PDB file of C-alpha atoms and ligand atoms in Angstrom:
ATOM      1  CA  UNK A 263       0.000   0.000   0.000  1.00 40.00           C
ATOM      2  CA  UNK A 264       2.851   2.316   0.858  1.00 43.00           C
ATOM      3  CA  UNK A 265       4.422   1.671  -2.354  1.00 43.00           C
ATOM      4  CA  UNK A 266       1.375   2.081  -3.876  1.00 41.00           C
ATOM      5  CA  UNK A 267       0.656   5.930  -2.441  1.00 39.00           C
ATOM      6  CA  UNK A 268       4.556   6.226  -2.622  1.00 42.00           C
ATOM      7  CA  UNK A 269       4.027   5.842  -6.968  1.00 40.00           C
ATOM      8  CA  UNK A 270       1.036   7.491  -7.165  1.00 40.00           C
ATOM      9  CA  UNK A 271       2.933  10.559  -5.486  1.00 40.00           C
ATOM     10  CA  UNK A 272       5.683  10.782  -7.876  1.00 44.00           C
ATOM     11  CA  UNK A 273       3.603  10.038 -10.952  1.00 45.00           C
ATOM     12  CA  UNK A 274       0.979  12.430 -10.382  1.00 46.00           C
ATOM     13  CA  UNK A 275       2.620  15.944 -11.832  1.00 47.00           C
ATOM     14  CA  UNK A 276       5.379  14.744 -14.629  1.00 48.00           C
ATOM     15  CA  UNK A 277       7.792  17.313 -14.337  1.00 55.00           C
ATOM     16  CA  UNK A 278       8.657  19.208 -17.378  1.00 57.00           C
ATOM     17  CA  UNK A 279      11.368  16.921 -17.733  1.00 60.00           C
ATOM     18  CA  UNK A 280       9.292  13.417 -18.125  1.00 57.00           C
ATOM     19  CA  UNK A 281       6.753  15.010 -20.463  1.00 51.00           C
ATOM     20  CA  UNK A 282       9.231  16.021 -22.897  1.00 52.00           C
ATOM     21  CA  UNK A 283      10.879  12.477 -22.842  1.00 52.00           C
ATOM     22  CA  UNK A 284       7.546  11.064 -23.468  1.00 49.00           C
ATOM     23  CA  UNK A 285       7.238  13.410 -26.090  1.00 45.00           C
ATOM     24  CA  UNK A 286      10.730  12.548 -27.638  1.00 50.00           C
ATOM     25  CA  UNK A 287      10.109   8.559 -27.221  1.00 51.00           C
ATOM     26  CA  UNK A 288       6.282   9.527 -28.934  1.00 52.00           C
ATOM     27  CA  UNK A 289       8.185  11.218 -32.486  1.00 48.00           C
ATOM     28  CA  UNK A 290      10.676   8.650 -32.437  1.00 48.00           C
ATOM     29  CA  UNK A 291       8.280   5.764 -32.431  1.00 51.00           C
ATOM     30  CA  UNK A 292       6.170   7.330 -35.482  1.00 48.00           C
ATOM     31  CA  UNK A 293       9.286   8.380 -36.744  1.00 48.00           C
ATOM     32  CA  UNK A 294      10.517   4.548 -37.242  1.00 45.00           C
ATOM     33  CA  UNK A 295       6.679   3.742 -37.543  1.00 49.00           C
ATOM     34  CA  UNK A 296       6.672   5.584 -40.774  1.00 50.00           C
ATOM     35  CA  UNK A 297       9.951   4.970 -42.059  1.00 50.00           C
ATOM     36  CA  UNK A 298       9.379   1.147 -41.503  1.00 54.00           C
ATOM     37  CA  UNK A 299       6.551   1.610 -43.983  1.00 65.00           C
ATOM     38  CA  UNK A 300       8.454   1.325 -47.135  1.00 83.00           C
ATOM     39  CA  UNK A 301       6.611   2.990 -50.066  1.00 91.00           C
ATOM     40  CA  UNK A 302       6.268   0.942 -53.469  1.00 93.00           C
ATOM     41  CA  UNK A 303       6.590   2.519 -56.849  1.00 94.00           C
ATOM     42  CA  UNK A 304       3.263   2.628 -59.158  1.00 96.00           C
ATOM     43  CA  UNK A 305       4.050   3.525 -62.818  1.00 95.00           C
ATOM     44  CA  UNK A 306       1.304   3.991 -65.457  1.00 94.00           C
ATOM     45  CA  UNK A 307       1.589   5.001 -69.049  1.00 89.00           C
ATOM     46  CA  UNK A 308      -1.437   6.995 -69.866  1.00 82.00           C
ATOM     47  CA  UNK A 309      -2.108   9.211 -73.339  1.00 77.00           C
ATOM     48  CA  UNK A 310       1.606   9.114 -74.367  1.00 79.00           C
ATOM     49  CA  UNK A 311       2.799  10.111 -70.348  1.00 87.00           C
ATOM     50  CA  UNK A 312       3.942   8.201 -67.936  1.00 91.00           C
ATOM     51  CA  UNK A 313       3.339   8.473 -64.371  1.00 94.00           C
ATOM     52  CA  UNK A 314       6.221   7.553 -61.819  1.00 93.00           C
ATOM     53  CA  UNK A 315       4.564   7.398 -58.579  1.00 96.00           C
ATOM     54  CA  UNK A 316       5.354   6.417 -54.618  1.00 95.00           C
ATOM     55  CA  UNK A 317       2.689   5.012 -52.800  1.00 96.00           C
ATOM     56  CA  UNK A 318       2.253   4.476 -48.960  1.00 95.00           C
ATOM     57  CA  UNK A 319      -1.019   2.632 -49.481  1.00 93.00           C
ATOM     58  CA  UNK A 320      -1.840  -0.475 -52.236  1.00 92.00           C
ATOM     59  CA  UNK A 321      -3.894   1.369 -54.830  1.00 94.00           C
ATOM     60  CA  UNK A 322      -6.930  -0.427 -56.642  1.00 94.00           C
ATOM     61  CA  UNK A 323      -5.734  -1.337 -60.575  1.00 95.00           C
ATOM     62  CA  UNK A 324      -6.360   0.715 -63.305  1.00 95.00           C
ATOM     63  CA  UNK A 325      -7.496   3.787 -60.622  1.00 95.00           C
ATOM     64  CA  UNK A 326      -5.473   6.574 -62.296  1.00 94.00           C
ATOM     65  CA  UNK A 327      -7.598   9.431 -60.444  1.00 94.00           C
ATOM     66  CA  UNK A 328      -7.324   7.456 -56.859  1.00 96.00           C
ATOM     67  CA  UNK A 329      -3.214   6.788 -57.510  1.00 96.00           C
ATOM     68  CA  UNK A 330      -3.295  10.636 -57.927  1.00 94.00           C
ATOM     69  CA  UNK A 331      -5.132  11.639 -55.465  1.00 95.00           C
ATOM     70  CA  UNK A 332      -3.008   8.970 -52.685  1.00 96.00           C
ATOM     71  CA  UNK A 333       0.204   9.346 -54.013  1.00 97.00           C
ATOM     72  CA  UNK A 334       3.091  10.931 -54.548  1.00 97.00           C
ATOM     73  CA  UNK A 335       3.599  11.558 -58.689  1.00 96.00           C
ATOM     74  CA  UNK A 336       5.613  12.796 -61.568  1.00 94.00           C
ATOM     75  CA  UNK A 337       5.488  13.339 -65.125  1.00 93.00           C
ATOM     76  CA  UNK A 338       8.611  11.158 -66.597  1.00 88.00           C
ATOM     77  CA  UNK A 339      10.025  12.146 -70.024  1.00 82.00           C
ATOM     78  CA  UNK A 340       9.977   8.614 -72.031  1.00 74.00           C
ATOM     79  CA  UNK A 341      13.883   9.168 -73.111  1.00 69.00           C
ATOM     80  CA  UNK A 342      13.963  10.071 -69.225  1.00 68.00           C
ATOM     81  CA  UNK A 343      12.733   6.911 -67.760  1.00 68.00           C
ATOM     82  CA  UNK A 344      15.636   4.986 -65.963  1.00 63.00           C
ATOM     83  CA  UNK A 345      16.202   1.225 -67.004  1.00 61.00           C
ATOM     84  CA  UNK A 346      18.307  -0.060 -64.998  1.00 65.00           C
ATOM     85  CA  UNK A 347      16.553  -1.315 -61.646  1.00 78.00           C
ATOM     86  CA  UNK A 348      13.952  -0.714 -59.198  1.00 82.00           C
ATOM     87  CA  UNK A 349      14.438  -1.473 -55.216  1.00 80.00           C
ATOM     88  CA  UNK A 350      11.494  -2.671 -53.698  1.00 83.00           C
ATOM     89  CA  UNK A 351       7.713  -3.404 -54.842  1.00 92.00           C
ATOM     90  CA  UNK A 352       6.663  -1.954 -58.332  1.00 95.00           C
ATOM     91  CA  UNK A 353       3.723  -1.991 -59.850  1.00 97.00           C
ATOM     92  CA  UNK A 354       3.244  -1.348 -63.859  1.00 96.00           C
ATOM     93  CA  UNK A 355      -0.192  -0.417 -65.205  1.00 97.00           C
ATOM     94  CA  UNK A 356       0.154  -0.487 -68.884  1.00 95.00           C
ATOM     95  CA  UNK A 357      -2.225  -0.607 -71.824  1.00 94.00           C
ATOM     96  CA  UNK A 358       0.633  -1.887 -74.689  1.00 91.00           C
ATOM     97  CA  UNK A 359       3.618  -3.792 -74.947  1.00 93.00           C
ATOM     98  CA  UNK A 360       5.639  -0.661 -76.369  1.00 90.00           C
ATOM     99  CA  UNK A 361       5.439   0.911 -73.444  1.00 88.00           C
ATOM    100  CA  UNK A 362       5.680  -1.819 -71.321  1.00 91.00           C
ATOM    101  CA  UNK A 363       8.620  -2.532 -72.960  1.00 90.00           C
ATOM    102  CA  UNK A 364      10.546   1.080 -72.898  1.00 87.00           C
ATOM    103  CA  UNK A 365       9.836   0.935 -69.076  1.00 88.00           C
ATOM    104  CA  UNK A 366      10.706  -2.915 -68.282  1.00 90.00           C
ATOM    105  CA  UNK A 367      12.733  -4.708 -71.083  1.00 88.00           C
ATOM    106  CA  UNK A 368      16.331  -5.373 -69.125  1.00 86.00           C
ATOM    107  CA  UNK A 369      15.818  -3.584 -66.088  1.00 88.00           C
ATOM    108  CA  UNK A 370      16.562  -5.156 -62.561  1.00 88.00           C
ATOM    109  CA  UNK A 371      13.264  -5.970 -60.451  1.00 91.00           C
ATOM    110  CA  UNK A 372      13.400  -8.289 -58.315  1.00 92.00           C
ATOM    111  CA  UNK A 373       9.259  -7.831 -57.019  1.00 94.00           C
ATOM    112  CA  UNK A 374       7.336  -6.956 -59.927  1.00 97.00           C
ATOM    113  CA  UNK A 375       3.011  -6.231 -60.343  1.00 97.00           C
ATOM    114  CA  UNK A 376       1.777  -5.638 -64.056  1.00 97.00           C
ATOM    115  CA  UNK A 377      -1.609  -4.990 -64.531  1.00 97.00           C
ATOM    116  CA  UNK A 378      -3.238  -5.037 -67.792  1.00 96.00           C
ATOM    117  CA  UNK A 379      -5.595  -1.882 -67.668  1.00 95.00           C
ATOM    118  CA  UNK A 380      -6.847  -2.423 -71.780  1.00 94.00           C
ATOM    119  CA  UNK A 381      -8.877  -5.040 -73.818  1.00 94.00           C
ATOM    120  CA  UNK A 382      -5.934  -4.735 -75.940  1.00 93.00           C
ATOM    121  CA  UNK A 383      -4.854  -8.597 -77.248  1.00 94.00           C
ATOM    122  CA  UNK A 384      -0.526  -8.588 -76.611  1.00 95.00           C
ATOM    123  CA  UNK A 385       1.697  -9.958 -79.446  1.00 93.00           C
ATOM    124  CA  UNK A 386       3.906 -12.827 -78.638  1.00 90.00           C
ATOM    125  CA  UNK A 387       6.711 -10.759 -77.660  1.00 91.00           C
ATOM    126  CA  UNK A 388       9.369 -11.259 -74.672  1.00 91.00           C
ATOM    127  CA  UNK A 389       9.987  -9.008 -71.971  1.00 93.00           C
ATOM    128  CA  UNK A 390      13.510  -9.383 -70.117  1.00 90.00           C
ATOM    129  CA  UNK A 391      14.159  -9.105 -66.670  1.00 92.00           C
ATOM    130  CA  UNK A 392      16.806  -9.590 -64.450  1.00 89.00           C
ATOM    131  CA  UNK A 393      16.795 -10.680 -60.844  1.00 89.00           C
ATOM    132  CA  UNK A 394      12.586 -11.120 -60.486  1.00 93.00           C
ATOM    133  CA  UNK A 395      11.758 -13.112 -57.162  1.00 94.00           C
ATOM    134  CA  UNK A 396       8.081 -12.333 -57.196  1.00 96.00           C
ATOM    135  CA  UNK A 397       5.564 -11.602 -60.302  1.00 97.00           C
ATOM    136  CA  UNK A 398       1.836 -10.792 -59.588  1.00 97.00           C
ATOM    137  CA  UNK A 399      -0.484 -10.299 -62.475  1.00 96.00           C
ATOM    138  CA  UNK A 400      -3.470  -8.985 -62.985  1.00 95.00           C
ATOM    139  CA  UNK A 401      -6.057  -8.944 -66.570  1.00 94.00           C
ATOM    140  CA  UNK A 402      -9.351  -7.739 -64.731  1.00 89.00           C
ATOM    141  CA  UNK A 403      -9.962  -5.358 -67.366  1.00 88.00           C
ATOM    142  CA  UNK A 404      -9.432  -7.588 -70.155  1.00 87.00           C
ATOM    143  CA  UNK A 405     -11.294 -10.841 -68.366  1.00 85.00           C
ATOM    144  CA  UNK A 406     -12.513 -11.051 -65.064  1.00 84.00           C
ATOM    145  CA  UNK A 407      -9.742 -12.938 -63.295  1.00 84.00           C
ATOM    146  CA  UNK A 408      -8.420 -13.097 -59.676  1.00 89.00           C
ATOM    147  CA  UNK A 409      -4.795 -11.421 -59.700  1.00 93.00           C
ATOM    148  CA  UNK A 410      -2.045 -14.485 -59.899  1.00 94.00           C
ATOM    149  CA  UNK A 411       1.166 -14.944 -57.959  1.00 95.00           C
ATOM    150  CA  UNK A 412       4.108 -16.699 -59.054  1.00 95.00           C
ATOM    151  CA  UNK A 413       6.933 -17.283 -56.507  1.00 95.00           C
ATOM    152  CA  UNK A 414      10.286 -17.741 -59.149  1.00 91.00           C
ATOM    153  CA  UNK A 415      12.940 -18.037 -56.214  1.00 85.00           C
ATOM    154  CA  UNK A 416      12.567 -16.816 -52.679  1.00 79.00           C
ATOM    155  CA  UNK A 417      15.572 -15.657 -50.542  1.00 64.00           C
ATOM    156  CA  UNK A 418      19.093 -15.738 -51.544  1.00 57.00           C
ATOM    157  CA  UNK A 419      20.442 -12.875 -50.215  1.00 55.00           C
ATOM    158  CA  UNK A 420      23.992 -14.009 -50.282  1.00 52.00           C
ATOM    159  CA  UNK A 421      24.290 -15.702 -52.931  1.00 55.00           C
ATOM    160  CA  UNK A 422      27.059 -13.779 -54.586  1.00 51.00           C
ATOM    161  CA  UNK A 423      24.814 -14.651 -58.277  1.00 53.00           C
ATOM    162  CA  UNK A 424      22.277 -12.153 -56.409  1.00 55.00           C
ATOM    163  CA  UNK A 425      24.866  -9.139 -57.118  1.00 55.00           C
ATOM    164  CA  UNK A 426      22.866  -6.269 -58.752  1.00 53.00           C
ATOM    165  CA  UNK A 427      24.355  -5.797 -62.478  1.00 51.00           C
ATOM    166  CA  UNK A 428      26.557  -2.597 -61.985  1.00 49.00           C
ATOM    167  CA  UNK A 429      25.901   0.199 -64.384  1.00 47.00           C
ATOM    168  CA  UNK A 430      28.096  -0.277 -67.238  1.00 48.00           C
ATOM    169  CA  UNK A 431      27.862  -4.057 -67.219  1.00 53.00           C
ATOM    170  CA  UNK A 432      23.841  -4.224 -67.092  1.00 62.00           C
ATOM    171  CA  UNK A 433      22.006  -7.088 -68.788  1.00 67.00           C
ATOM    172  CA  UNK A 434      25.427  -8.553 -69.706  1.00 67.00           C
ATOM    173  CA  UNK A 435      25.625  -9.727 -65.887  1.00 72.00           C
ATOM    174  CA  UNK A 436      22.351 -10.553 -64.893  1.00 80.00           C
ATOM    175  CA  UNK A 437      22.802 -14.079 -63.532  1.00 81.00           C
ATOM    176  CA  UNK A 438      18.858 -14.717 -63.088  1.00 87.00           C
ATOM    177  CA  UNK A 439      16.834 -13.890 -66.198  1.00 87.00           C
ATOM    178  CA  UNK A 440      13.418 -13.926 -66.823  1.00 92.00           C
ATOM    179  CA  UNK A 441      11.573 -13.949 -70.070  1.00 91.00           C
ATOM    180  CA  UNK A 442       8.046 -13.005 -69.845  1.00 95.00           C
ATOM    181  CA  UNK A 443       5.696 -14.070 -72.959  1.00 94.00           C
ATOM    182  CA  UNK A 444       3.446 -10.841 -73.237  1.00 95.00           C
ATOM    183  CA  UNK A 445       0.512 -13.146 -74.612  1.00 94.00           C
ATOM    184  CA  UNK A 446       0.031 -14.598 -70.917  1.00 94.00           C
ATOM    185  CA  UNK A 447      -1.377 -11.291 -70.844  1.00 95.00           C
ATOM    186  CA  UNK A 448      -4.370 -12.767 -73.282  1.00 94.00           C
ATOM    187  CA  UNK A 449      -4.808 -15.981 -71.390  1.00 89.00           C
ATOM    188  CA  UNK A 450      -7.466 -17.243 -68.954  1.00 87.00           C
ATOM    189  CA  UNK A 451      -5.080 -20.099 -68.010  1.00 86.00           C
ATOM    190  CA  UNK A 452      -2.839 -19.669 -64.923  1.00 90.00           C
ATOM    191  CA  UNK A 453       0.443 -18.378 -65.102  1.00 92.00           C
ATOM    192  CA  UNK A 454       3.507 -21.128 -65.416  1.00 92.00           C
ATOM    193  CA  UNK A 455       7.082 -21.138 -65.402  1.00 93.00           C
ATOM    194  CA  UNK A 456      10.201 -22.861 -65.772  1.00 88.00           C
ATOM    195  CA  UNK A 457      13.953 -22.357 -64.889  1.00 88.00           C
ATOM    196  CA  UNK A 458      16.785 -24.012 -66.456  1.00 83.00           C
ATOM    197  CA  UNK A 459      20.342 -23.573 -64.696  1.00 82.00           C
ATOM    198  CA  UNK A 460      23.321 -23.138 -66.016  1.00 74.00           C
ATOM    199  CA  UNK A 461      22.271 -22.355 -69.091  1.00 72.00           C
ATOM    200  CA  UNK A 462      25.195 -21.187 -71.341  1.00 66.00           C
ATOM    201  CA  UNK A 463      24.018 -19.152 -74.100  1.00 64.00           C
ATOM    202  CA  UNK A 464      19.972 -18.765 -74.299  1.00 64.00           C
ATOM    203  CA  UNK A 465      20.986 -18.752 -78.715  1.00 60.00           C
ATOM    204  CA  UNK A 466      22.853 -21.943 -78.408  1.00 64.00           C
ATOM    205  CA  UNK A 467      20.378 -23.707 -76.160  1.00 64.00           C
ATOM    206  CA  UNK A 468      17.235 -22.862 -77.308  1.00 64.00           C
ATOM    207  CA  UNK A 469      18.007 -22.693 -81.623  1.00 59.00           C
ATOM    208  CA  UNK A 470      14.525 -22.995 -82.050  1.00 60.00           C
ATOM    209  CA  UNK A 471      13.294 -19.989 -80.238  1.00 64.00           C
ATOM    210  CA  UNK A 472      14.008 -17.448 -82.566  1.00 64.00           C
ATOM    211  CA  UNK A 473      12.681 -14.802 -80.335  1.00 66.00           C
ATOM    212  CA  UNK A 474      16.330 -14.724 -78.401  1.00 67.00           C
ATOM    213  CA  UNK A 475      17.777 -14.073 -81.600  1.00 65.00           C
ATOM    214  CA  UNK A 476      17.079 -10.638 -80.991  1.00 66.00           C
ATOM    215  CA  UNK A 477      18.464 -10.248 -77.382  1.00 69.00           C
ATOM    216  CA  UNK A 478      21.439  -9.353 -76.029  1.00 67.00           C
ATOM    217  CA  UNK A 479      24.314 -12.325 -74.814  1.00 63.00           C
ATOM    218  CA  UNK A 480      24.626 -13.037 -71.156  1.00 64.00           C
ATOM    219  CA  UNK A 481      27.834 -13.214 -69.601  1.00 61.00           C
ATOM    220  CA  UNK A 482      29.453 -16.937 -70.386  1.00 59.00           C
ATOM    221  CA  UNK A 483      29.000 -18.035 -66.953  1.00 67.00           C
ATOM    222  CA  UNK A 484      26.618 -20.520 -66.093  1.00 69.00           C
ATOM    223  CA  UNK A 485      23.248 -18.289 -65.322  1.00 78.00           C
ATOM    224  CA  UNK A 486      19.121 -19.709 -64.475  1.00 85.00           C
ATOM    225  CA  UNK A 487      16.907 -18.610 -67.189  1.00 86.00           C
ATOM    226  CA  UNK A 488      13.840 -18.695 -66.459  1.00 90.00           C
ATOM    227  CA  UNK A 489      10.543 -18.734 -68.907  1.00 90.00           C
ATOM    228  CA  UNK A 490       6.948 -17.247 -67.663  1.00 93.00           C
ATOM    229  CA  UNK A 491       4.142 -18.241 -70.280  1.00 92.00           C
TER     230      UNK A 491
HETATM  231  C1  LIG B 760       5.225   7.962 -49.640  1.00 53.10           C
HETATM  232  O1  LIG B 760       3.957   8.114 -50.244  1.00 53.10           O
HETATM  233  C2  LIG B 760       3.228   9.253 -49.812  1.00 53.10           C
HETATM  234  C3  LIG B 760       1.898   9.253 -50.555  1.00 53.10           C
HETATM  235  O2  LIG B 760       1.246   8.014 -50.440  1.00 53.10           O
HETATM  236  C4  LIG B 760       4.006  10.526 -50.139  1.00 53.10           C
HETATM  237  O3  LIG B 760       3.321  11.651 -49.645  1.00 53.10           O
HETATM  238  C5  LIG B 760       5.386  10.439 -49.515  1.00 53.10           C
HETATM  239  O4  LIG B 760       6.150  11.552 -49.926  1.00 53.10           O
HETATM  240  C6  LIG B 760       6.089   9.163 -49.953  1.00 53.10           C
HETATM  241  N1  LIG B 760       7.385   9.036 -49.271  1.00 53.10           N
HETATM  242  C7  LIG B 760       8.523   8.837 -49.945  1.00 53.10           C
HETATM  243  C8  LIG B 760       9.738   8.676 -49.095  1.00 53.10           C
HETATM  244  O5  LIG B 760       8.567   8.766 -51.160  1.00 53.10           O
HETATM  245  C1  LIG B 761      12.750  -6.475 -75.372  1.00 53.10           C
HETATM  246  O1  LIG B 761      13.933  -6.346 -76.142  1.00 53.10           O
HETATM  247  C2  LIG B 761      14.144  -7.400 -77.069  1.00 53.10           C
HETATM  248  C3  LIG B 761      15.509  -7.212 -77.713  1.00 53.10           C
HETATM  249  O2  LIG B 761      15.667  -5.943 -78.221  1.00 53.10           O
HETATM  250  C4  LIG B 761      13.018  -7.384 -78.096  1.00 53.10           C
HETATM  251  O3  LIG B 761      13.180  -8.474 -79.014  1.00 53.10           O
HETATM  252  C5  LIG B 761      11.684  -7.563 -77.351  1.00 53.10           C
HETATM  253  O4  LIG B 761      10.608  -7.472 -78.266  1.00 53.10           O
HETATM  254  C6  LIG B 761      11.536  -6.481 -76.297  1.00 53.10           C
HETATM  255  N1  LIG B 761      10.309  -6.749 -75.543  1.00 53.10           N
HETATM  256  C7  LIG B 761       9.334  -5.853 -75.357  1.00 53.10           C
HETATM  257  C8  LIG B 761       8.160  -6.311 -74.573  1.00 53.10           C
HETATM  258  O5  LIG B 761       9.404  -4.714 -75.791  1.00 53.10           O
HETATM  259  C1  LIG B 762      34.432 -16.551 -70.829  1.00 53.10           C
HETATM  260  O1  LIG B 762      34.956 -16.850 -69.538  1.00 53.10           O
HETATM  261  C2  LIG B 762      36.359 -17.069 -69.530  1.00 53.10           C
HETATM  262  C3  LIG B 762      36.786 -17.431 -68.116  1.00 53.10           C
HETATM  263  O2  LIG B 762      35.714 -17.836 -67.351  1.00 53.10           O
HETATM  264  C4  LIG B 762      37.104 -15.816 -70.023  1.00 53.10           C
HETATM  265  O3  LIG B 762      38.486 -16.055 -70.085  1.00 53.10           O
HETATM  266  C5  LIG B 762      36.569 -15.441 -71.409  1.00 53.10           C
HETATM  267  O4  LIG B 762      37.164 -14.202 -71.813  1.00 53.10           O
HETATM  268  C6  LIG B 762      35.071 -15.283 -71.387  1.00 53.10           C
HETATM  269  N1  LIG B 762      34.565 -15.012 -72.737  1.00 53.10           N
HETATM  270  C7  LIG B 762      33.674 -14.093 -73.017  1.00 53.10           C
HETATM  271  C8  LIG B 762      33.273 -13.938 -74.424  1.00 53.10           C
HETATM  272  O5  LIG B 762      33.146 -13.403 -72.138  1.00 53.10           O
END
C-alpha cells in the first residue's frame, strides 16, 4: 500500500522533464513507424505520359484518379525513364507492350506487379528481366480474373549470383533472367514457369526460339533462365 501511495505521489505531476521524454520517445516511435513503412513505386503510361509514382497505401488497378489523389507523382520524359533497376515493390499499369517494354525490357526488379488496364490482345513478344523473385499479375480489365502470384525463387540474399548488375555491365551480368511471354497477358489459363540452370548461351540452347535471336548475350558463366508463359 505504501508503495502504492509512494508511486502514485511521484507520478501524479510529470515534471517538465518526463513530459518532454515522453514526447521525444512519442516522435521517435512514429518516426521509425513511418519509415518502416516502405513505399512501393506505381508507374502507369497513360495518353503518351507516364506516371512515376510512390505510394504508402496499395492502390486499386487501373485507378489513375485514386493513384493521384493517394500518391506521390511525376510526369517522366519517355527518353527520361531509368532502365536499370527498381528497389522494392513496383507496380506497372500499362495498356501496350511498347510501353511496357521502354519501361521494363532489361531492367533489374526483383518484385514486380503488371496490370493489364486495356482489352488490348498482346503480341507474342518477350519481356527481359533480371533478378525477379516475385511476379503478380493482374487482366481484370481484359477478363474477369483473380490477380495471380508466381513465386520464381525466394531468398538468396547471399548468394554472390544475387549481385545487382553494376551500371556499365547491365544485362550482360544478370545471372537470373526472366523472359516473360506478353501473350500470358491474353490468357485465362494460370500463369507457369520454368527455370533451367546453367544455361550457357539462351541462342545456343534454345536454336529454335528465334525470339532470343534478338536479345542481347549473357555473360558466359553458367546463369538460371527462367521462362513465364
Ligand atoms: C510515400 O507516399 C506518400 C503518398 O502516399 C508521399 O506523400 C510520400 O512523400 C512518400 N514518401 C517517400 C519517401 O517517397
Ligand atoms: C525487349 O527487347 C528485345 C531485344 O531488343 C526485343 O526483341 C523484345 O521485343 C523487347 N520486348 C518488349 C516487350 O518490348
Ligand atoms: C568466358 O569466360 C572465360 C573465363 O571464365 C574468359 O576467359 C573469357 O574471356 C570469357 N569469354 C567471353 C566472351 O566473355
Amino acid at each position: 500500500m505504501r508503495m502504492l501511495g509512494h508511486a502514485e505521489t511521484r507520478m501524479a505531476p510529470p515534471s517538465g522533464h518526463s513530459l518532454l521524454l515522453i514526447c521525444v520517445l512519442g516522435i521517435f516511435a512514429l518516426d521509425c513507424f513511418t519509415r518502416g513503412q516502405k513505399n512501393s513505386t506505381l508507374i502507369f503510361t497513360r495518353e503518351n505520359t507516364i506516371r512515376k509514382c510512390s505510394c504508402s497505401a496499395d492502390i486499386q488497378d487501373c485507378d489513375y484518379s485514386l493513384a493521384s489523389l493517394m500518391c506521390s507523382c511525376k510526369t517522366v520524359l519517355p527518353f527520361a525513364v531509368e532502365r536499370t533497376s527498381y528497389s522494392g515493390r513496383l507496380t506497372i499499369w500499362f495498356t501496350d507492350t511498347s510501353a511496357l517494354g521502354l519501361l521494363l525490357n532489361f531492367t533489374l526488379v526483383q518484385d514486380l506487379k503488371l496490370s493489364l488496364c486495356s482489352t488490348n490482345t498482346l503480341p507474342t513478344e518477350y519481356l527481359a528481366i533480371c533478378g525477379l523473385k516475385r511476379l503478380r499479375i493482374n487482366t481484370e480489365a481484359k477478363h474477369p480474373s483473380p490477380e495471380q502470384s508466381l513465386l520464381i525463387r525466394s531468398g538468396g540474399e547471399h548468394d554472390p549470383r544475387e549481385q545487382p548488375p553494376s551500371l556499365h555491365t547491365g544485362w550482360q551480368t544478370c545471372m537470373y533472367a526472366s523472359f516473360l511471354d506478353m501473350a500470358l497477358f491474353n490468357r485465362e489459363s494460370s500463369l507457369k514457369s520454368y527455370s533451367i540452370e546453367n544455361v550457357a548461351s539462351i541462342a545456343n540452347n534454345f536454336p529454335y526460339f528465334s525470339h532470343f535471336k534478338t536479345f542481347p548475350v549473357l555473360s558466359n558463366k553458367s546463369y538460371v533462365v527462367t521462362f513465364i508463359y
